[in-house]
Amino acid sequence: MKRSILRAAVLAFLIAFPALLPAWRTQMSYLVIMIVFSLTWDLLGGQMGYNSFGNVLFFGIGMYVCAVVQRDAHFSYPATLALGIAAGAAAAVAVAAILGSGILGLRGHYFAIGTLGLGIAAGELAAGWDFVGGGGGMVPPQYPGALGGRETFFYYLAAALAVATFFTLRWLYGGRFGLAVNAIRDDEDKAEAMGLWTTRYKTAAWCVSAFFLGIGGAIVGNVSGFIDPRETAFAGSTYGVWMVLMAILGGKGTLWGPVLGAVIFHITKELFWTYLLDWQQVALGFLIVVIVIFFPVGILGWAREKWPEKFGHRVEEAKPAEASG
Amino acid sequence: MENLRLLFDAPILTVQLLLDGILIGAIFALAAYGMMLVWGVLNIINVAQGELVMLGGYVAFFLFKAGINPLFGVPVAAALLFVVGWLLYRVVIFRIVDKDLFISILATFGLSILIQQLAKVAFSPDVRTPQAGFGTISMFGGAVTVTWIKIISFAAALTTGGVLVWFLRGTRMGQAIRATAQNARAARVMGIDTDRVYAWTFGVNAAICGASGALVAMTYLVDPYIGLPYTIRSFMIVIVAGLGNISAVLATAIGLGAAENISAFLFGAEYQIAFVYGLLVVILISRRIVLARQRRYLA
Amino acid sequence: MTPILEVTRVRKTFGGVVANRDVSLSVPEGKIYGLIGPNGSGKTTLFSSIVGTHPIDSGSIKFRGEEVSRLRVPQIARLGLLRTFQQTRIYGKMTCVQNLLISVPPAALSWRSMLARPSAAETKKAEDLLQFVGLHAKRHLRAGDLSFGQQKLLELAMALMSEPRMLLLDEPTAGINPTLINDLIDRLRRINAELGITLLVIEHNMRVVMGLAQYIYCLAHGELLAEGEPAAVKSDKRVIEAYLGAH
């Protein structure tokens, strides 16, 4: 009951936001995209125990594919945008499926290193490919609506994406999919010994991640209004690192943890980032080391250890035999 | 693809490419051997491996700036980086030794960002090329040219590798490291201070990375971002060569060096890093197929 | 009676060490067989070979008439041949119920089921099995928080949830509270009799294996040393010598 009130409040806030704080719409768009980043990273990193350092690849693919469709398809603006978003998501999923069926058959640490260079390699390739503007990047088409309408429009798209990501993952975690990826995290050898199609689940998980990231990329390309191969699309050293940090900070392997982590990180970052100047990325590396070593369970993970009953881990009196069969 | 035809028209070019590849390969082998050592002894895959290489490169650069031949950077970088490695162990790494690989990969990933960005702040993001001088030699009537520094680097890399092998086989600490690699618990029971062994191992790893970085800086260049490719190369070499086989490491590293040079020639040098990452993915996938056929697992 | 598991001249070496030397054994469907032998005699290695953890050097392993020695672990598991581990393997951060719910029979794990929720029947079956092994009260605790013996029981319940045709049990009574061992033996008999699951049991506790198994194979130094009815094996001089440590 309490939870549904909270959920309704969050939804109402997201819907009313552009009216409440119109100056912060773009800022808020980035915040909800951060939530998408951190949730999709956590699907593999937290729920499945597979560190991916290359998830930004799917974000960039979605962004570029969408921009190319918007540039080359000559329908109305909303139609090309919808087509672009769909194509971006499809391309990201396809790449995840192909890559994943190959390297996800390996154990976690091989996968982790295997993904280290994905974002950077894609950035290099994009920067050298004239079809997508090369190093000069791309500019998505102008939003046709009224001045300021663009911010509101893409804010709602981004917020809808974040909400959809959240509820999809919540739904997935509640079923066999969630059980399977958790089993893979806890003991993959055992999962195989029990006959689970582990590679299938792992690849599917990566595809789900890629799907939402691809859409996210398509949206952010339009929000930022300019696509740089290394700075906006395949931004491994910013988005790619942030998603890891946010998920761990909030509590990997939990549903609300990544959301919390993204909100805290983004707000803190926006408040203090400008004061750090050159030291921004240094602070980022430092934070990762400190959090991973001293606070690996994250905020919600810590809460779960502290109050396990609140998370449903409790001893129950045995029911009488006849009651339970 | 016109470059491919060029290779067929002038086969001597292939010799040039292979030679350059072999000479750089020995330098790759050093960092790879260090990664193998740390992986085998501490059970940590050090993602910050390349950043240690990068720091070694800056040692050579600053010696060069001070008017000293950067070749001296090899022993100096090794000594300095040993200290860096030791400190890294005492401050960070010892906390993750007994944790699972998930934690250690994330923590060393954070370290790699930290070191890279510190280097950017401290040394500026500019590309640096310490020159050792020495000139070039020509072969086949000038069709193949090799800079002396590459040959010297190759020799220096082999020497460093030789010193390392001697250290591991001939000294008490080296033997303790090898014993710990085989069975840390047994080593502890036998009275080996494994904590000290770990610190030494990480220090030695950093030292050889440092030496390799100094060589890299002299033969190519150094900037704060060269690290990650070296981590990837090291990892690739180790999984192809297998843990614990030093001659296989050297052979694989040389093969990688040659492959990279040829690809850089064919596809353009700007794609060299993308090639390295692409190759890693290809290797991982093909390894998985081979192991599946043999009913084995890449654990 | 046709054997459900037929191991023929299986050989497995690690480096130069021969862990299994031409071991042959067969287990008829619906029986409880025992596998004994001193430490290091190659029992667990044989289990690992059977379920596909590592490749064998030579020989043949047939499960229900099908050659499985070239299949991989999950494929063999899906045929209905499961093992439990000496050092338990459970999903430590998941609750006991969740551990069981993901251990459903492989037939229920099709593509479509990836998105399914556990059905009421599955949940009931999971709770019943937890009741069966005596862990019902702890079903919402994290499996990693259970004691070693309880994890052992949980692992057994997980195996049963998956409805295998045959179970290889690696020292099921090790780490179990001695006062509960008789209970466990009784449960294993019921598993065999009521669910029709064939059992092959590695056991160090002689009293347990002699009472439980209908037929016993004894390994020593990687070779099959003796086989026969419990009483015969028990009095076999070679077996006694092997256990008393002639070597």
Short mmCIF file of N, CA and C in Angstrom, two decimals, chain B residues 169-265:
data_model
loop_
_atom_site.label_atom_id
_atom_site.label_comp_id
_atom_site.label_asym_id
_atom_site.label_seq_id
_atom_site.Cartn_x
_atom_site.Cartn_y
_atom_site.Cartn_z
N ARG B 169 63.43 -17.71 -10.57
CA ARG B 169 64.02 -19.02 -10.37
C ARG B 169 65.10 -18.99 -9.32
N GLY B 170 65.89 -17.92 -9.32
CA GLY B 170 67.15 -17.95 -8.56
C GLY B 170 67.12 -17.30 -7.19
N THR B 171 66.09 -16.51 -6.88
CA THR B 171 66.14 -15.83 -5.59
C THR B 171 65.11 -16.44 -4.64
N ARG B 172 65.33 -16.18 -3.36
CA ARG B 172 64.40 -16.71 -2.36
C ARG B 172 62.99 -16.14 -2.59
N MET B 173 62.95 -14.82 -2.82
CA MET B 173 61.64 -14.20 -3.01
C MET B 173 60.97 -14.75 -4.26
N GLY B 174 61.76 -14.95 -5.30
CA GLY B 174 61.19 -15.49 -6.53
C GLY B 174 60.60 -16.87 -6.30
N GLN B 175 61.32 -17.67 -5.54
CA GLN B 175 60.81 -19.02 -5.26
C GLN B 175 59.55 -18.95 -4.41
N ALA B 176 59.56 -18.01 -3.47
CA ALA B 176 58.37 -17.85 -2.63
C ALA B 176 57.17 -17.44 -3.48
N ILE B 177 57.43 -16.57 -4.48
CA ILE B 177 56.34 -16.15 -5.36
C ILE B 177 55.79 -17.34 -6.13
N ARG B 178 56.71 -18.17 -6.63
CA ARG B 178 56.24 -19.31 -7.41
C ARG B 178 55.50 -20.31 -6.53
N ALA B 179 56.00 -20.47 -5.31
CA ALA B 179 55.31 -21.39 -4.40
C ALA B 179 53.91 -20.89 -4.09
N THR B 180 53.80 -19.58 -3.85
CA THR B 180 52.48 -19.01 -3.55
C THR B 180 51.54 -19.14 -4.73
N ALA B 181 52.09 -19.01 -5.94
CA ALA B 181 51.25 -19.15 -7.12
C ALA B 181 50.65 -20.55 -7.18
N GLN B 182 51.45 -21.54 -6.78
CA GLN B 182 50.94 -22.92 -6.87
C GLN B 182 49.90 -23.19 -5.81
N ASN B 183 50.18 -22.77 -4.59
CA ASN B 183 49.22 -23.06 -3.53
C ASN B 183 49.47 -22.11 -2.36
N ALA B 184 48.66 -21.05 -2.32
CA ALA B 184 48.91 -20.01 -1.32
C ALA B 184 48.78 -20.55 0.10
N ARG B 185 47.80 -21.42 0.30
CA ARG B 185 47.58 -21.91 1.67
C ARG B 185 48.77 -22.74 2.13
N ALA B 186 49.23 -23.64 1.23
CA ALA B 186 50.38 -24.47 1.59
C ALA B 186 51.60 -23.60 1.86
N ALA B 187 51.77 -22.57 1.01
CA ALA B 187 52.91 -21.69 1.20
C ALA B 187 52.85 -21.03 2.58
N ARG B 188 51.64 -20.64 2.97
CA ARG B 188 51.46 -20.00 4.27
C ARG B 188 51.82 -20.97 5.39
N VAL B 189 51.36 -22.20 5.23
CA VAL B 189 51.67 -23.22 6.24
C VAL B 189 53.16 -23.43 6.35
N MET B 190 53.85 -23.34 5.20
CA MET B 190 55.29 -23.56 5.21
C MET B 190 56.05 -22.34 5.71
N GLY B 191 55.37 -21.35 6.18
CA GLY B 191 56.03 -20.21 6.79
C GLY B 191 56.34 -19.07 5.85
N ILE B 192 55.77 -19.11 4.65
CA ILE B 192 55.98 -17.98 3.73
C ILE B 192 55.00 -16.86 4.09
N ASP B 193 55.53 -15.67 4.18
CA ASP B 193 54.69 -14.51 4.47
C ASP B 193 54.01 -14.10 3.17
N THR B 194 52.81 -14.64 2.92
CA THR B 194 52.20 -14.44 1.61
C THR B 194 51.86 -12.98 1.36
N ASP B 195 51.56 -12.24 2.41
CA ASP B 195 51.26 -10.83 2.23
C ASP B 195 52.46 -10.12 1.60
N ARG B 196 53.65 -10.45 2.10
CA ARG B 196 54.86 -9.85 1.57
C ARG B 196 55.09 -10.32 0.14
N VAL B 197 54.81 -11.59 -0.10
CA VAL B 197 54.95 -12.13 -1.45
C VAL B 197 54.03 -11.39 -2.41
N TYR B 198 52.80 -11.15 -1.99
CA TYR B 198 51.86 -10.44 -2.84
C TYR B 198 52.38 -9.04 -3.15
N ALA B 199 52.87 -8.36 -2.10
CA ALA B 199 53.38 -7.00 -2.30
C ALA B 199 54.54 -7.02 -3.29
N TRP B 200 55.42 -7.98 -3.12
CA TRP B 200 56.55 -8.08 -4.05
C TRP B 200 56.07 -8.38 -5.46
N THR B 201 55.14 -9.30 -5.56
CA THR B 201 54.66 -9.67 -6.89
C THR B 201 54.08 -8.45 -7.60
N PHE B 202 53.26 -7.70 -6.87
CA PHE B 202 52.66 -6.53 -7.51
C PHE B 202 53.73 -5.50 -7.85
N GLY B 203 54.71 -5.37 -6.94
CA GLY B 203 55.81 -4.45 -7.21
C GLY B 203 56.60 -4.87 -8.43
N VAL B 204 56.93 -6.15 -8.53
CA VAL B 204 57.70 -6.64 -9.67
C VAL B 204 56.90 -6.46 -10.95
N ASN B 205 55.61 -6.74 -10.86
CA ASN B 205 54.75 -6.53 -12.03
C ASN B 205 54.81 -5.07 -12.49
N ALA B 206 54.66 -4.16 -11.52
CA ALA B 206 54.71 -2.74 -11.88
C ALA B 206 56.07 -2.40 -12.46
N ALA B 207 57.13 -2.99 -11.92
CA ALA B 207 58.47 -2.68 -12.40
C ALA B 207 58.62 -3.09 -13.87
N ILE B 208 58.17 -4.31 -14.21
CA ILE B 208 58.35 -4.69 -15.61
C ILE B 208 57.42 -3.92 -16.53
N CYS B 209 56.26 -3.56 -16.01
CA CYS B 209 55.39 -2.67 -16.81
C CYS B 209 56.09 -1.35 -17.03
N GLY B 210 56.74 -0.85 -15.99
CA GLY B 210 57.45 0.42 -16.09
C GLY B 210 58.54 0.35 -17.15
N ALA B 211 59.34 -0.73 -17.09
CA ALA B 211 60.40 -0.90 -18.08
C ALA B 211 59.80 -0.94 -19.47
N SER B 212 58.72 -1.70 -19.60
CA SER B 212 58.11 -1.81 -20.92
C SER B 212 57.55 -0.47 -21.38
N GLY B 213 57.02 0.31 -20.43
CA GLY B 213 56.50 1.63 -20.77
C GLY B 213 57.60 2.57 -21.26
N ALA B 214 58.77 2.51 -20.60
CA ALA B 214 59.87 3.36 -21.03
C ALA B 214 60.25 3.03 -22.47
N LEU B 215 60.26 1.73 -22.78
CA LEU B 215 60.61 1.31 -24.14
C LEU B 215 59.55 1.76 -25.14
N VAL B 216 58.29 1.64 -24.73
CA VAL B 216 57.19 2.07 -25.61
C VAL B 216 57.34 3.55 -25.93
N ALA B 217 57.62 4.34 -24.89
CA ALA B 217 57.70 5.79 -25.08
C ALA B 217 58.81 6.13 -26.06
N MET B 218 59.92 5.41 -25.98
CA MET B 218 61.04 5.72 -26.88
C MET B 218 60.76 5.29 -28.30
N THR B 219 60.14 4.10 -28.46
CA THR B 219 59.93 3.62 -29.82
C THR B 219 58.70 4.27 -30.46
N TYR B 220 57.68 4.55 -29.64
CA TYR B 220 56.49 5.19 -30.20
C TYR B 220 56.24 6.52 -29.52
N LEU B 221 55.36 6.50 -28.53
CA LEU B 221 55.01 7.76 -27.88
C LEU B 221 54.36 7.43 -26.55
N VAL B 222 54.08 8.44 -25.78
CA VAL B 222 53.32 8.23 -24.56
C VAL B 222 52.35 9.39 -24.39
N ASP B 223 51.12 9.05 -24.00
CA ASP B 223 50.16 10.05 -23.55
C ASP B 223 49.32 9.39 -22.46
N PRO B 224 48.47 10.12 -21.75
CA PRO B 224 47.79 9.51 -20.60
C PRO B 224 46.83 8.38 -20.99
N TYR B 225 46.50 8.28 -22.28
CA TYR B 225 45.44 7.33 -22.66
C TYR B 225 45.96 6.04 -23.27
N ILE B 226 47.28 5.84 -23.27
CA ILE B 226 47.77 4.64 -23.95
C ILE B 226 47.54 3.38 -23.12
N GLY B 227 47.11 3.55 -21.88
CA GLY B 227 47.05 2.40 -20.96
C GLY B 227 46.14 1.27 -21.38
N LEU B 228 44.86 1.59 -21.57
CA LEU B 228 43.87 0.52 -21.78
C LEU B 228 44.25 -0.48 -22.88
N PRO B 229 44.73 0.01 -24.04
CA PRO B 229 45.13 -0.97 -25.06
C PRO B 229 46.18 -1.96 -24.54
N TYR B 230 47.09 -1.48 -23.66
CA TYR B 230 48.09 -2.40 -23.14
C TYR B 230 47.49 -3.43 -22.21
N THR B 231 46.49 -3.01 -21.44
CA THR B 231 45.78 -3.97 -20.61
C THR B 231 45.15 -5.05 -21.49
N ILE B 232 44.48 -4.58 -22.55
CA ILE B 232 43.80 -5.53 -23.44
C ILE B 232 44.80 -6.46 -24.11
N ARG B 233 45.91 -5.87 -24.60
CA ARG B 233 46.92 -6.70 -25.25
C ARG B 233 47.45 -7.75 -24.28
N SER B 234 47.76 -7.31 -23.07
CA SER B 234 48.31 -8.25 -22.09
C SER B 234 47.33 -9.38 -21.85
N PHE B 235 46.07 -9.02 -21.68
CA PHE B 235 45.05 -10.02 -21.40
C PHE B 235 44.95 -11.02 -22.56
N MET B 236 44.94 -10.46 -23.76
CA MET B 236 44.84 -11.29 -24.94
C MET B 236 46.01 -12.27 -25.01
N ILE B 237 47.20 -11.75 -24.76
CA ILE B 237 48.39 -12.59 -24.84
C ILE B 237 48.32 -13.69 -23.80
N VAL B 238 47.89 -13.34 -22.59
CA VAL B 238 47.86 -14.33 -21.52
C VAL B 238 46.85 -15.44 -21.84
N ILE B 239 45.66 -15.07 -22.33
CA ILE B 239 44.70 -16.15 -22.55
C ILE B 239 45.06 -17.01 -23.75
N VAL B 240 45.75 -16.42 -24.72
CA VAL B 240 46.17 -17.27 -25.84
C VAL B 240 47.34 -18.15 -25.42
N ALA B 241 48.29 -17.57 -24.68
CA ALA B 241 49.49 -18.33 -24.31
C ALA B 241 49.20 -19.30 -23.17
N GLY B 242 48.21 -19.01 -22.37
CA GLY B 242 47.95 -19.85 -21.21
C GLY B 242 48.78 -19.38 -20.03
N LEU B 243 48.24 -19.59 -18.84
CA LEU B 243 48.95 -19.14 -17.64
C LEU B 243 50.21 -19.97 -17.44
N GLY B 244 51.31 -19.29 -17.20
CA GLY B 244 52.50 -20.01 -16.74
C GLY B 244 53.50 -20.43 -17.79
N ASN B 245 53.34 -19.96 -19.03
CA ASN B 245 54.25 -20.41 -20.07
C ASN B 245 54.95 -19.21 -20.70
N ILE B 246 56.22 -19.00 -20.31
CA ILE B 246 56.87 -17.74 -20.68
C ILE B 246 57.23 -17.69 -22.16
N SER B 247 57.66 -18.81 -22.74
CA SER B 247 58.04 -18.74 -24.15
C SER B 247 56.80 -18.57 -25.02
N ALA B 248 55.69 -19.17 -24.59
CA ALA B 248 54.45 -18.98 -25.34
C ALA B 248 54.01 -17.52 -25.27
N VAL B 249 54.24 -16.89 -24.12
CA VAL B 249 53.90 -15.47 -23.99
C VAL B 249 54.68 -14.65 -25.00
N LEU B 250 55.98 -14.92 -25.08
CA LEU B 250 56.82 -14.16 -26.01
C LEU B 250 56.36 -14.38 -27.45
N ALA B 251 56.13 -15.65 -27.79
CA ALA B 251 55.71 -15.96 -29.16
C ALA B 251 54.39 -15.28 -29.49
N THR B 252 53.42 -15.36 -28.58
CA THR B 252 52.11 -14.75 -28.83
C THR B 252 52.24 -13.24 -28.96
N ALA B 253 53.06 -12.66 -28.08
CA ALA B 253 53.22 -11.21 -28.10
C ALA B 253 53.81 -10.76 -29.42
N ILE B 254 54.80 -11.50 -29.91
CA ILE B 254 55.42 -11.15 -31.18
C ILE B 254 54.41 -11.30 -32.31
N GLY B 255 53.61 -12.37 -32.24
CA GLY B 255 52.57 -12.56 -33.23
C GLY B 255 51.58 -11.41 -33.23
N LEU B 256 51.20 -10.98 -32.04
CA LEU B 256 50.26 -9.87 -31.93
C LEU B 256 50.86 -8.60 -32.50
N GLY B 257 52.15 -8.36 -32.16
CA GLY B 257 52.83 -7.18 -32.68
C GLY B 257 52.80 -7.17 -34.20
N ALA B 258 53.11 -8.30 -34.80
CA ALA B 258 53.13 -8.39 -36.26
C ALA B 258 51.73 -8.18 -36.82
N ALA B 259 50.74 -8.84 -36.21
CA ALA B 259 49.37 -8.72 -36.71
C ALA B 259 48.89 -7.27 -36.64
N GLU B 260 49.24 -6.61 -35.54
CA GLU B 260 48.82 -5.21 -35.40
C GLU B 260 49.45 -4.32 -36.46
N ASN B 261 50.73 -4.56 -36.73
CA ASN B 261 51.41 -3.72 -37.70
C ASN B 261 50.84 -3.90 -39.09
N ILE B 262 50.57 -5.16 -39.43
CA ILE B 262 50.02 -5.43 -40.76
C ILE B 262 48.63 -4.82 -40.88
N SER B 263 47.82 -4.98 -39.83
CA SER B 263 46.47 -4.43 -39.89
C SER B 263 46.51 -2.91 -39.96
N ALA B 264 47.44 -2.31 -39.21
CA ALA B 264 47.54 -0.85 -39.23
C ALA B 264 47.90 -0.38 -40.64
N PHE B 265 48.72 -1.17 -41.32
CA PHE B 265 49.08 -0.82 -42.68
C PHE B 265 47.89 -0.98 -43.63
#
